[in-house]
C-alpha positions as a Markdown table, in Angstrom:
| # | Residue | x | y | z |
|---|---|---|---|---|
| 1 | Met | -26.2 | -96.8 | -43.0 |
| 2 | Thr | -29.1 | -95.5 | -45.1 |
| 3 | Phe | -29.7 | -96.2 | -48.7 |
| 4 | Ser | -29.0 | -92.5 | -49.5 |
| 5 | Gln | -25.4 | -92.8 | -48.1 |
| 6 | Leu | -24.4 | -95.6 | -50.5 |
| 7 | Pro | -23.3 | -93.2 | -53.4 |
| 8 | Gln | -21.0 | -91.4 | -51.0 |
| 9 | Leu | -19.5 | -94.6 | -49.8 |
| 10 | Ala | -18.9 | -95.8 | -53.3 |
| 11 | Leu | -17.2 | -92.5 | -54.1 |
| 12 | Val | -14.9 | -92.9 | -51.1 |
| 13 | Val | -14.0 | -96.5 | -52.2 |
| 14 | Leu | -13.4 | -95.4 | -55.7 |
| 15 | Thr | -11.1 | -92.6 | -54.6 |
| 16 | Val | -9.0 | -94.8 | -52.4 |
| 17 | Thr | -8.8 | -97.4 | -55.1 |
| 18 | Thr | -7.6 | -94.8 | -57.7 |
| 19 | Leu | -5.0 | -93.4 | -55.3 |
| 20 | Phe | -3.6 | -96.9 | -54.6 |
| 21 | Thr | -3.5 | -97.6 | -58.4 |
| 22 | Leu | -1.6 | -94.4 | -59.1 |
| 23 | Leu | 0.9 | -95.1 | -56.3 |
| 24 | Thr | 1.7 | -98.6 | -57.6 |
| 25 | Ala | 1.4 | -97.9 | -61.3 |
| 26 | Cys | 5.1 | -97.9 | -62.0 |
| 27 | Glu | 5.8 | -101.3 | -60.2 |
| 28 | Asn | 2.7 | -102.8 | -61.8 |
| 29 | Ser | 3.7 | -101.6 | -65.3 |
| 30 | Val | 7.0 | -103.5 | -65.1 |
| 31 | Thr | 5.9 | -106.6 | -63.3 |
| 32 | Lys | 3.0 | -107.5 | -65.6 |
| 33 | Glu | 3.2 | -108.6 | -69.2 |
| 34 | Asp | 4.0 | -105.2 | -70.7 |
| 35 | Arg | 7.4 | -105.1 | -68.8 |
| 36 | Pro | 7.7 | -108.7 | -67.4 |
| 37 | Val | 10.5 | -108.1 | -64.9 |
| 38 | Val | 10.3 | -109.4 | -61.3 |
| 39 | Ile | 11.5 | -106.5 | -59.2 |
| 40 | Thr | 13.0 | -107.2 | -55.8 |
| 41 | Asp | 14.6 | -105.0 | -53.2 |
| 42 | Glu | 17.6 | -104.4 | -55.4 |
| 43 | Glu | 20.9 | -103.1 | -54.2 |
| 44 | Pro | 23.4 | -101.3 | -56.5 |
| 45 | Gln | 25.8 | -103.8 | -58.0 |
| 46 | Ser | 29.4 | -103.2 | -57.2 |
| 47 | Glu | 30.3 | -102.9 | -60.8 |
| 48 | Ile | 27.8 | -100.1 | -61.4 |
| 49 | Lys | 29.9 | -97.0 | -61.4 |
| 50 | Met | 29.7 | -93.5 | -62.9 |
| 51 | Ala | 31.7 | -93.8 | -66.1 |
| 52 | Ala | 32.6 | -91.5 | -68.9 |
| 53 | His | 33.3 | -94.6 | -71.1 |
| 54 | Glu | 36.0 | -93.1 | -73.2 |
| 55 | Ala | 36.2 | -94.9 | -76.5 |
| 56 | Glu | 39.2 | -96.9 | -77.8 |
| 57 | Asp | 41.3 | -95.3 | -80.5 |
| 58 | Gly | 39.2 | -94.7 | -83.6 |
| 59 | Leu | 35.9 | -95.5 | -81.8 |
| 60 | Glu | 33.2 | -93.1 | -80.6 |
| 61 | Val | 30.6 | -93.2 | -77.8 |
| 62 | Val | 27.2 | -91.6 | -77.5 |
| 63 | Thr | 24.4 | -92.1 | -75.0 |
| 64 | Leu | 20.8 | -92.3 | -76.2 |
| 65 | Gly | 17.4 | -92.4 | -74.5 |
| 66 | Ser | 14.3 | -93.3 | -76.5 |
| 67 | Gly | 12.0 | -95.2 | -74.1 |
| 68 | Cys | 12.4 | -98.8 | -73.0 |
| 69 | Phe | 16.1 | -99.7 | -73.3 |
| 70 | Trp | 15.2 | -103.3 | -74.2 |
| 71 | Cys | 13.9 | -102.0 | -77.6 |
| 72 | Thr | 16.7 | -99.5 | -78.3 |
| 73 | Glu | 19.4 | -102.0 | -77.4 |
| 74 | Ala | 18.0 | -104.7 | -79.7 |
| 75 | Val | 17.9 | -102.2 | -82.6 |
| 76 | Phe | 21.4 | -100.8 | -82.3 |
| 77 | Arg | 23.1 | -104.1 | -81.7 |
| 78 | Glu | 22.3 | -105.0 | -85.3 |
| 79 | Leu | 23.9 | -102.0 | -87.0 |
| 80 | Lys | 27.2 | -102.3 | -88.9 |
| 81 | Gly | 29.9 | -100.5 | -87.1 |
| 82 | Val | 28.3 | -100.7 | -83.6 |
| 83 | Lys | 30.7 | -102.5 | -81.3 |
| 84 | Ser | 28.5 | -102.5 | -78.3 |
| 85 | Ala | 25.1 | -101.2 | -77.0 |
| 86 | Val | 24.8 | -101.3 | -73.2 |
| 87 | Ser | 21.5 | -100.6 | -71.4 |
| 88 | Gly | 21.7 | -98.3 | -68.4 |
| 89 | Tyr | 20.7 | -95.0 | -66.8 |
| 90 | Ser | 21.9 | -91.5 | -67.5 |
| 91 | Gly | 21.0 | -87.9 | -66.8 |
| 92 | Gly | 20.1 | -88.2 | -63.1 |
| 93 | Ala | 21.5 | -86.9 | -59.9 |
| 94 | Val | 21.3 | -90.0 | -57.7 |
| 95 | Pro | 24.5 | -92.2 | -57.7 |
| 96 | Asn | 24.3 | -95.9 | -58.4 |
| 97 | Pro | 20.5 | -96.0 | -59.2 |
| 98 | Thr | 18.7 | -99.3 | -59.3 |
| 99 | Tyr | 16.0 | -100.2 | -61.9 |
| 100 | Lys | 13.4 | -100.0 | -59.1 |
| 101 | Ala | 14.5 | -96.5 | -58.2 |
| 102 | Val | 14.6 | -95.2 | -61.8 |
| 103 | Cys | 11.2 | -96.6 | -62.4 |
| 104 | Thr | 9.7 | -94.2 | -59.8 |
| 105 | Gly | 10.7 | -91.3 | -61.9 |
| 106 | Thr | 12.3 | -89.5 | -59.0 |
| 107 | Thr | 16.0 | -90.0 | -59.6 |
| 108 | Gly | 16.2 | -87.9 | -62.8 |
| 109 | His | 17.6 | -90.7 | -64.9 |
| 110 | Ala | 16.5 | -91.8 | -68.3 |
| 111 | Glu | 16.6 | -95.4 | -69.5 |
| 112 | Val | 19.4 | -95.2 | -72.1 |
| 113 | Ile | 21.8 | -97.2 | -74.2 |
| 114 | Gln | 25.5 | -96.3 | -74.4 |
| 115 | Val | 26.6 | -97.0 | -78.0 |
| 116 | Thr | 30.2 | -97.5 | -78.9 |
| 117 | Phe | 30.6 | -97.3 | -82.7 |
| 118 | Asp | 33.2 | -97.0 | -85.5 |
| 119 | Pro | 32.6 | -93.7 | -87.3 |
| 120 | Lys | 34.5 | -95.0 | -90.3 |
| 121 | Val | 31.8 | -97.6 | -90.7 |
| 122 | Ile | 28.7 | -95.8 | -89.5 |
| 123 | Pro | 28.9 | -92.0 | -89.2 |
| 124 | Phe | 27.3 | -90.2 | -86.3 |
| 125 | Thr | 24.6 | -88.8 | -88.6 |
| 126 | Asp | 23.5 | -92.4 | -89.4 |
| 127 | Ile | 23.3 | -93.2 | -85.7 |
| 128 | Leu | 21.1 | -90.1 | -85.3 |
| 129 | Lys | 18.9 | -91.2 | -88.3 |
| 130 | Val | 18.3 | -94.6 | -86.8 |
| 131 | Phe | 17.7 | -93.1 | -83.3 |
| 132 | Trp | 15.1 | -90.6 | -84.5 |
| 133 | Glu | 13.3 | -93.0 | -86.9 |
| 134 | Thr | 12.9 | -95.9 | -84.4 |
| 135 | His | 10.9 | -94.0 | -81.7 |
| 136 | Asp | 8.4 | -91.2 | -81.4 |
| 137 | Pro | 10.5 | -88.1 | -80.5 |
| 138 | Thr | 7.4 | -85.8 | -80.3 |
| 139 | Thr | 5.8 | -87.3 | -77.1 |
| 140 | Leu | 7.2 | -85.7 | -74.0 |
| 141 | Asn | 8.3 | -88.2 | -71.3 |
| 142 | Arg | 6.4 | -91.0 | -73.1 |
| 143 | Gln | 6.8 | -93.9 | -75.5 |
| 144 | Gly | 3.6 | -95.8 | -76.0 |
| 145 | Ala | 2.4 | -97.2 | -72.7 |
| 146 | Asp | 5.6 | -96.2 | -70.9 |
| 147 | Val | 5.1 | -92.9 | -69.2 |
| 148 | Gly | 7.5 | -90.9 | -67.1 |
| 149 | Thr | 10.7 | -88.8 | -67.3 |
| 150 | Gln | 12.7 | -92.1 | -67.3 |
| 151 | Tyr | 11.3 | -92.7 | -70.8 |
| 152 | Arg | 12.2 | -89.3 | -72.3 |
| 153 | Ser | 13.8 | -88.9 | -75.7 |
| 154 | Ala | 17.4 | -87.7 | -75.2 |
| 155 | Val | 20.7 | -87.4 | -76.8 |
| 156 | Phe | 23.5 | -87.2 | -74.2 |
| 157 | Tyr | 26.4 | -85.9 | -76.4 |
| 158 | His | 30.0 | -86.7 | -75.5 |
| 159 | Asn | 31.7 | -83.9 | -77.4 |
| 160 | Glu | 31.0 | -80.6 | -79.1 |
| 161 | Lys | 30.9 | -82.2 | -82.5 |
| 162 | Gln | 28.1 | -84.6 | -81.5 |
| 163 | Lys | 26.2 | -81.6 | -80.0 |
| 164 | Ala | 26.5 | -79.6 | -83.2 |
| 165 | Glu | 25.5 | -82.5 | -85.4 |
| 166 | Ala | 22.5 | -83.6 | -83.2 |
| 167 | Thr | 21.3 | -80.0 | -82.9 |
| 168 | Ala | 21.5 | -79.5 | -86.7 |
| 169 | Tyr | 19.8 | -82.8 | -87.5 |
| 170 | Lys | 17.0 | -82.1 | -85.0 |
| 171 | Lys | 16.4 | -78.7 | -86.7 |
| 172 | Gln | 16.5 | -80.3 | -90.1 |
| 173 | Leu | 13.8 | -82.9 | -89.1 |
| 174 | Asp | 11.6 | -80.2 | -87.6 |
| 175 | Asp | 11.9 | -78.0 | -90.7 |
| 176 | Ser | 11.2 | -80.9 | -93.0 |
| 177 | Gly | 7.8 | -81.7 | -91.4 |
| 178 | Gln | 8.6 | -85.3 | -91.2 |
| 179 | Phe | 6.9 | -85.4 | -87.9 |
| 180 | Lys | 3.5 | -83.9 | -87.4 |
| 181 | Ser | 4.4 | -82.4 | -84.0 |
| 182 | Pro | 7.6 | -80.7 | -82.8 |
| 183 | Ile | 10.5 | -82.9 | -81.7 |
| 184 | Val | 10.9 | -82.7 | -77.9 |
| 185 | Thr | 14.2 | -84.7 | -77.8 |
| 186 | Glu | 16.6 | -83.1 | -75.2 |
| 187 | Ile | 20.2 | -82.6 | -76.4 |
| 188 | Thr | 22.2 | -82.6 | -73.2 |
| 189 | Glu | 25.9 | -82.9 | -72.3 |
| 190 | Phe | 26.8 | -86.3 | -71.0 |
| 191 | Lys | 27.5 | -86.4 | -67.3 |
| 192 | Asn | 27.2 | -90.0 | -66.1 |
| 193 | Phe | 26.2 | -93.5 | -67.1 |
| 194 | Tyr | 25.3 | -96.4 | -64.9 |
| 195 | Pro | 25.0 | -99.8 | -66.6 |
| 196 | Ala | 21.7 | -101.5 | -65.8 |
| 197 | Glu | 21.5 | -104.7 | -63.9 |
| 198 | Asp | 22.7 | -107.9 | -65.7 |
| 199 | Tyr | 19.2 | -109.2 | -66.4 |
| 200 | His | 18.4 | -106.1 | -68.6 |
| 201 | Gln | 21.4 | -106.6 | -70.9 |
| 202 | Asp | 20.6 | -108.2 | -74.3 |
| 203 | Tyr | 17.0 | -108.7 | -73.0 |
| 204 | Phe | 15.4 | -109.4 | -76.3 |
| 205 | Lys | 17.9 | -112.1 | -77.3 |
| 206 | Leu | 17.7 | -113.9 | -74.0 |
| 207 | Asn | 13.9 | -113.6 | -73.6 |
| 208 | Pro | 12.4 | -114.1 | -77.1 |
| 209 | Asn | 9.2 | -115.7 | -75.9 |
| 210 | Gln | 8.2 | -113.0 | -73.4 |
| 211 | Gln | 5.0 | -111.3 | -74.5 |
| 212 | Tyr | 6.6 | -107.9 | -74.4 |
| 213 | Cys | 9.4 | -109.1 | -76.7 |
| 214 | Gln | 6.9 | -110.8 | -79.0 |
| 215 | Tyr | 4.3 | -108.0 | -79.3 |
| 216 | Val | 6.4 | -104.8 | -78.7 |
| 217 | Ile | 10.0 | -105.4 | -79.5 |
| 218 | Arg | 9.8 | -107.9 | -82.4 |
| 219 | Pro | 7.4 | -105.8 | -84.6 |
| 220 | Lys | 9.6 | -102.7 | -84.0 |
| 221 | Leu | 12.7 | -104.7 | -84.8 |
| 222 | Glu | 11.2 | -106.1 | -88.0 |
| 223 | Lys | 10.2 | -102.6 | -89.1 |
| 224 | Phe | 13.7 | -101.4 | -88.4 |
| 225 | Arg | 15.3 | -104.3 | -90.3 |
| 226 | Ser | 13.1 | -103.6 | -93.3 |
| 227 | Lys | 13.9 | -99.9 | -93.4 |
| 228 | Phe | 17.6 | -100.1 | -92.7 |
| 229 | Ser | 18.5 | -103.4 | -94.3 |
| 230 | Glu | 21.6 | -102.0 | -95.9 |
| 231 | Lys | 23.0 | -101.0 | -92.6 |
| 232 | Leu | 22.6 | -104.3 | -90.8 |
| 233 | Lys | 25.4 | -106.6 | -89.8 |
| 234 | Thr | 25.7 | -109.6 | -92.1 |
| 235 | Glu | 28.6 | -111.6 | -91.0 |
| 236 | Glu | 27.9 | -114.0 | -88.1 |
| 237 | Gly | 31.2 | -113.0 | -86.4 |
| 238 | Glu | 30.2 | -109.3 | -86.4 |
| 239 | Lys | 26.7 | -110.1 | -85.1 |
| 240 | Lys | 28.2 | -111.8 | -82.0 |
| 241 | Gln | 30.0 | -108.6 | -80.9 |
């Protein structure tokens, strides 16, 4: 090899390295400190099934996507009137998806939470207000460092009333100029929901010392608590729900 050939060799090495980095970006992004989960060759859990999750009498269900479901779940679990917030996957065509599969961005699913709430305590418009004000709904398929269709902003409505209210609220926000860019949140009819693997549920509470929890979720949660203090659960019994 001559000295003049060294630049070409360096270019080839750089190209190969770049391609390898792109191909493994999703797995690396969730196995390092930003999303510190050890991913194995997961198989769908037997209890992961397509579910409409009809609410009990007097309760209502909505499915929301706003980036990492660890963050969203931690927020909604603290709201008065919210009975449950379950992390999972929605909006895709592949049945029984695993986290590893969804992370590739090829299944069509979004990371979501399915929220069951009491509309007599917290109306749907308040659910929407918290949803839109605790993430950036103007970035297409992205929330911060998390990039891909699985992190898209989405409201999967469960009935026509939810569709109408979500559509009207989105227009109201756009017209108000509250956000500098147009809102890209999709408002789509709910089709399916697959609960995420057990280790994703209540992630912030169970992993408070993880760097992602400390430096990403906790500041977001503290900002939410400050802004929506009057809507937070106060009784210990209610917090445990």
